[in-house]
Amino acid sequence: MSTFSRCLAVAGLSWVGCNAFAAGAGSSPVGSSNVTVADPAVPRPAGTPCVVQLFANDVFNDFGTRPYGYAPPAGCGTHWSKVVLEADFSVTAGRNYDRTAEIWLNGVNLYFGTTEEPSHSQPQSWHVERDLTDYSALFRNASQGQAILWNAVDSTYTGVYHGSARLLFYPASAQAPAPRVPDQVIPLGSDPVGSTTELDSSTSSMSKTLSLPRNVERAYLDVFTQSQHDDEFWYTCVPDQYAGQVQECGGGNFREAEVSIDGQPAGVAPVYPWVYSGGVDPYLWRPVTGVQTLNFMPYRVDLSPFAGMLSDGAQHTVSVSVVGANNYFSGAATLLLFQDAGSQQVTGSVTRNTLVGQPPVPTIGSTLDGSGNGAITTRLTRQFVIEGNVNTSRGPMKSTVNQAVGFADTQAFTINANTYRQVTDQLTTVSSTSRSKIGPAIVSQYQQQVSYPFHLDYDQEAPADGHNYIATSVQQGYRLVRSRGFGGGIAKFTDQVGNTLGSTDTLRYDANWNLVGHDGQSSSQAFTYHDTLGSCYAANVSSAAGVVTAWSSGSSCPNGQNSVNWFSHPDGSPDQGDSQ
């Protein structure tokens, strides 16, 4: 079996230790019932990386953490062209829930996702990767970390999870130089080793009061907000006044992460409608999981207009909350700081912030009749500008963030004696421009358009013949269009990411609503990426009845080949667009 074939047999979020962009190599996963998705691996430069094993084959069968020690890679320098986290997980055949999985180092989140829910007869394994090059400063010193995958195992819940993780450091070279990365990597959580923060309501916050360096010139915040418990299916909830009428969860369906500094609104991050592998109908996600289900990507908020204020020598409190949180969201956030190497102290201030005074209050509409038939709509659009200046050693720098955010949700209901049907259509959009200028010259410009479409059709039928069923279909995805411009704002690099997935299944029940089987399971995922430097990635996977039925890779790329530059971000991971 070739290396590429071995990797496809693992069939995770990417191919273990392989050139994921080789064309026509090895065999396809057709016929496999193991976890399979179309997502790409993190692109790598040529050369052999230095490897640091964080933990190996740890067993997760209780509610304890798995601590580990970390030391920088010996003989590999302190500046790297690429740093990649690779992790492998598996679960034995049996019964259990999908679980949240996390990897932390010195309080900083390295990985956040959920697991594949086990099958009673089929063990599952998967592989995840994350580009952590921007976190390089974290890896230059020895520290402590821990893996968290809380799992109950007993006579009923028998599925046992296992996991391993390592960091790969690619030495810098003339062909693959080390990029400029943040000088400080600071976690927002309070646990010194690392764990998520529970955000029970809109007033809950993940906060940290910090004494920061006095020469910060730019700042960013990577934000994760994961729905949990009563909020797991937040995207199906309705405003409280309609909850009883349509037999749904209350609290509404608008969710948005709000970032503040010293209580002043500083930015927003959209909340992605992740569906976990046990969500709605577990058969929907075997073997093709939902978008990012096993490997969440953070949203990066540009806080650069606040750099001058953060450098004033006073303590400052950075906070994240989730509007609409209703028991509960898990939060994780990491502050990334760029410092002025030519100055020990900079000065500056926030000069404009139109996000202040724009509370996120959606508009609610309803066409429901007395029986609960009709639709409930939730709408919100906001546009804001935040500007700030900082006097650097290279001259006064002005940073501007101009952002428009949109949220549109419709919950349509059909309710009668034999039918309960709810159709959810949701679209979250963000359009933003971040620009830094020294004097009249544009030093860097970063633009991004983000859209998160989500559709869920849940149709519960109880016909007179007693053969009850629930038919479910889900379509979800994301689309990113990003560009960076330097020197006059001329775009020098643009890339686009598309990830779409659809899945259907029907659960069958007897007259007493005891599950007797399921049928009609099918799913498909398409992942595409291309940029102005000629990179191209395309992959498609389809399944039916829990088995991969079709697989293609590179078919829509030139010469039918996937080819991605090592510095690209085809997975949609955050990119601060740095040019300095």
Tab-separated table of N, CA, C and O in Angstrom, residues 299-351:
chain	number	residue	atom	x	y	z
A	299	TYR	N	-12.356	32.989	14.763
A	299	TYR	CA	-12.558	34.226	14.016
A	299	TYR	C	-11.624	35.276	14.596
A	299	TYR	O	-11.560	35.460	15.811
A	300	ARG	N	-10.885	35.955	13.720
A	300	ARG	CA	-9.896	36.938	14.176
A	300	ARG	C	-10.481	38.343	14.133
A	300	ARG	O	-10.933	38.810	13.087
A	301	VAL	N	-10.460	39.018	15.284
A	301	VAL	CA	-10.958	40.382	15.428
A	301	VAL	C	-9.763	41.329	15.465
A	301	VAL	O	-8.826	41.129	16.246
A	302	ASP	N	-9.789	42.356	14.629
A	302	ASP	CA	-8.709	43.345	14.565
A	302	ASP	C	-8.948	44.412	15.633
A	302	ASP	O	-9.921	45.169	15.572
A	303	LEU	N	-8.044	44.469	16.612
A	303	LEU	CA	-8.123	45.450	17.696
A	303	LEU	C	-7.053	46.532	17.561
A	303	LEU	O	-6.799	47.278	18.506
A	304	SER	N	-6.452	46.655	16.373
A	304	SER	CA	-5.337	47.587	16.187
A	304	SER	C	-5.681	49.040	16.499
A	304	SER	O	-4.802	49.784	16.956
A	305	PRO	N	-6.919	49.520	16.268
A	305	PRO	CA	-7.201	50.906	16.647
A	305	PRO	C	-7.002	51.193	18.136
A	305	PRO	O	-6.880	52.361	18.530
A	306	PHE	N	-6.945	50.138	18.950
A	306	PHE	CA	-6.778	50.321	20.395
A	306	PHE	C	-5.317	50.219	20.833
A	306	PHE	O	-5.029	50.270	22.031
A	307	ALA	N	-4.378	50.052	19.884
A	307	ALA	CA	-2.984	49.799	20.240
A	307	ALA	C	-2.399	50.919	21.093
A	307	ALA	O	-1.698	50.668	22.079
A	308	GLY	N	-2.638	52.180	20.714
A	308	GLY	CA	-2.091	53.287	21.493
A	308	GLY	C	-2.630	53.308	22.912
A	308	GLY	O	-1.877	53.530	23.876
A	309	MET	N	-3.927	53.056	23.067
A	309	MET	CA	-4.528	53.021	24.399
A	309	MET	C	-3.970	51.862	25.223
A	309	MET	O	-3.669	52.022	26.414
A	310	LEU	N	-3.796	50.710	24.604
A	310	LEU	CA	-3.285	49.550	25.327
A	310	LEU	C	-1.845	49.745	25.783
A	310	LEU	O	-1.373	49.036	26.682
A	311	SER	N	-1.120	50.684	25.184
A	311	SER	CA	0.300	50.903	25.484
A	311	SER	C	0.530	51.997	26.515
A	311	SER	O	1.673	52.415	26.721
A	312	ASP	N	-0.516	52.461	27.184
A	312	ASP	CA	-0.360	53.625	28.068
A	312	ASP	C	0.166	53.283	29.454
A	312	ASP	O	0.292	54.156	30.315
A	313	GLY	N	0.471	52.015	29.713
A	313	GLY	CA	1.035	51.626	30.998
A	313	GLY	C	0.008	51.265	32.049
A	313	GLY	O	0.362	50.724	33.106
A	314	ALA	N	-1.273	51.541	31.789
A	314	ALA	CA	-2.336	51.177	32.735
A	314	ALA	C	-2.798	49.753	32.466
A	314	ALA	O	-2.529	49.175	31.412
A	315	GLN	N	-3.490	49.180	33.431
A	315	GLN	CA	-4.093	47.872	33.217
A	315	GLN	C	-5.354	48.024	32.362
A	315	GLN	O	-6.092	49.008	32.490
A	316	HIS	N	-5.574	47.033	31.498
A	316	HIS	CA	-6.751	47.059	30.639
A	316	HIS	C	-7.425	45.684	30.667
A	316	HIS	O	-6.748	44.655	30.687
A	317	THR	N	-8.756	45.702	30.629
A	317	THR	CA	-9.533	44.466	30.668
A	317	THR	C	-10.119	44.181	29.294
A	317	THR	O	-10.872	44.995	28.745
A	318	VAL	N	-9.740	43.030	28.746
A	318	VAL	CA	-10.271	42.577	27.465
A	318	VAL	C	-11.311	41.499	27.752
A	318	VAL	O	-11.038	40.548	28.494
A	319	SER	N	-12.481	41.629	27.156
A	319	SER	CA	-13.594	40.722	27.461
A	319	SER	C	-14.283	40.246	26.197
A	319	SER	O	-14.305	40.943	25.184
A	320	VAL	N	-14.854	39.035	26.297
A	320	VAL	CA	-15.693	38.477	25.235
A	320	VAL	C	-16.982	37.971	25.868
A	320	VAL	O	-16.953	37.280	26.889
A	321	SER	N	-18.110	38.305	25.275
A	321	SER	CA	-19.408	37.774	25.704
A	321	SER	C	-20.162	37.319	24.468
A	321	SER	O	-19.789	37.649	23.341
A	322	VAL	N	-21.224	36.550	24.673
A	322	VAL	CA	-22.056	36.077	23.560
A	322	VAL	C	-23.469	36.597	23.759
A	322	VAL	O	-24.166	36.203	24.707
A	323	VAL	N	-23.885	37.485	22.877
A	323	VAL	CA	-25.255	37.993	22.922
A	323	VAL	C	-26.221	36.852	22.655
A	323	VAL	O	-26.066	36.095	21.692
A	324	GLY	N	-27.210	36.701	23.529
A	324	GLY	CA	-28.209	35.652	23.371
A	324	GLY	C	-27.870	34.348	24.045
A	324	GLY	O	-28.704	33.432	24.060
A	325	ALA	N	-26.650	34.203	24.585
A	325	ALA	CA	-26.268	32.947	25.238
A	325	ALA	C	-27.334	32.555	26.254
A	325	ALA	O	-27.768	33.359	27.064
A	326	ASN	N	-27.726	31.287	26.203
A	326	ASN	CA	-28.855	30.840	27.015
A	326	ASN	C	-28.565	29.450	27.567
A	326	ASN	O	-29.263	28.485	27.309
A	327	ASN	N	-27.434	29.344	28.295
A	327	ASN	CA	-27.030	28.110	28.975
A	327	ASN	C	-26.653	26.976	28.015
A	327	ASN	O	-27.385	26.004	27.908
A	328	TYR	N	-25.485	27.006	27.369
A	328	TYR	CA	-24.459	28.008	27.507
A	328	TYR	C	-23.508	27.916	26.338
A	328	TYR	O	-23.610	27.013	25.504
A	329	PHE	N	-22.532	28.840	26.237
A	329	PHE	CA	-21.457	28.778	25.260
A	329	PHE	C	-20.133	28.576	25.982
A	329	PHE	O	-19.946	29.063	27.092
A	330	SER	N	-19.219	27.838	25.332
A	330	SER	CA	-17.848	27.716	25.814
A	330	SER	C	-16.971	28.662	25.002
A	330	SER	O	-17.002	28.631	23.766
A	331	GLY	N	-16.196	29.473	25.694
A	331	GLY	CA	-15.384	30.466	25.012
A	331	GLY	C	-13.900	30.231	25.197
A	331	GLY	O	-13.451	29.731	26.225
A	332	ALA	N	-13.143	30.579	24.174
A	332	ALA	CA	-11.683	30.590	24.244
A	332	ALA	C	-11.207	31.731	23.367
A	332	ALA	O	-11.769	31.967	22.288
A	333	ALA	N	-10.191	32.454	23.803
A	333	ALA	CA	-9.697	33.585	23.020
A	333	ALA	C	-8.220	33.809	23.308
A	333	ALA	O	-7.752	33.585	24.430
A	334	THR	N	-7.500	34.264	22.282
A	334	THR	CA	-6.070	34.506	22.390
A	334	THR	C	-5.747	35.873	21.808
A	334	THR	O	-6.115	36.170	20.664
A	335	LEU	N	-5.059	36.688	22.597
A	335	LEU	CA	-4.667	38.030	22.190
A	335	LEU	C	-3.283	37.968	21.552
A	335	LEU	O	-2.340	37.405	22.119
A	336	LEU	N	-3.154	38.560	20.362
A	336	LEU	CA	-1.901	38.574	19.616
A	336	LEU	C	-1.438	40.017	19.467
A	336	LEU	O	-2.181	40.861	18.943
A	337	LEU	N	-0.215	40.304	19.915
A	337	LEU	CA	0.307	41.669	19.921
A	337	LEU	C	1.545	41.791	19.048
A	337	LEU	O	2.472	40.976	19.155
A	338	PHE	N	1.567	42.817	18.199
A	338	PHE	CA	2.768	43.208	17.470
A	338	PHE	C	3.351	44.439	18.170
A	338	PHE	O	2.626	45.404	18.422
A	339	GLN	N	4.643	44.418	18.461
A	339	GLN	CA	5.299	45.520	19.149
A	339	GLN	C	6.223	46.284	18.204
A	339	GLN	O	6.732	45.726	17.218
A	340	ASP	N	6.447	47.548	18.520
A	340	ASP	CA	7.331	48.409	17.749
A	340	ASP	C	8.770	48.141	18.194
A	340	ASP	O	9.164	48.533	19.297
A	341	ALA	N	9.531	47.479	17.337
A	341	ALA	CA	10.900	47.104	17.701
A	341	ALA	C	11.806	48.314	17.861
A	341	ALA	O	12.854	48.234	18.518
A	342	GLY	N	11.418	49.446	17.299
A	342	GLY	CA	12.286	50.624	17.371
A	342	GLY	C	11.938	51.574	18.485
A	342	GLY	O	12.507	52.674	18.563
A	343	SER	N	11.015	51.194	19.359
A	343	SER	CA	10.589	52.103	20.426
A	343	SER	C	10.228	51.310	21.671
A	343	SER	O	9.612	50.251	21.583
A	344	GLN	N	10.622	51.827	22.828
A	344	GLN	CA	10.246	51.209	24.095
A	344	GLN	C	8.848	51.631	24.536
A	344	GLN	O	8.204	50.945	25.312
A	345	GLN	N	8.413	52.791	24.040
A	345	GLN	CA	7.079	53.264	24.408
A	345	GLN	C	6.477	54.036	23.249
A	345	GLN	O	7.142	54.868	22.629
A	346	VAL	N	5.228	53.725	22.943
A	346	VAL	CA	4.474	54.472	21.948
A	346	VAL	C	3.317	55.168	22.650
A	346	VAL	O	2.969	54.850	23.798
A	347	THR	N	2.740	56.121	21.971
A	347	THR	CA	1.568	56.815	22.495
A	347	THR	C	0.476	56.779	21.441
A	347	THR	O	0.729	56.519	20.258
A	348	GLY	N	-0.737	57.060	21.856
A	348	GLY	CA	-1.838	57.073	20.905
A	348	GLY	C	-3.169	56.929	21.599
A	348	GLY	O	-3.245	56.842	22.833
A	349	SER	N	-4.227	56.871	20.813
A	349	SER	CA	-5.569	56.805	21.388
A	349	SER	C	-6.553	56.330	20.347
A	349	SER	O	-6.259	56.278	19.146
A	350	VAL	N	-7.744	55.969	20.808
A	350	VAL	CA	-8.868	55.674	19.921
A	350	VAL	C	-9.509	57.005	19.557
A	350	VAL	O	-9.880	57.789	20.434
A	351	THR	N	-9.631	57.284	18.269
A	351	THR	CA	-10.147	58.577	17.826
A	351	THR	C	-11.586	58.520	17.333
A	351	THR	O	-12.245	59.554	17.228
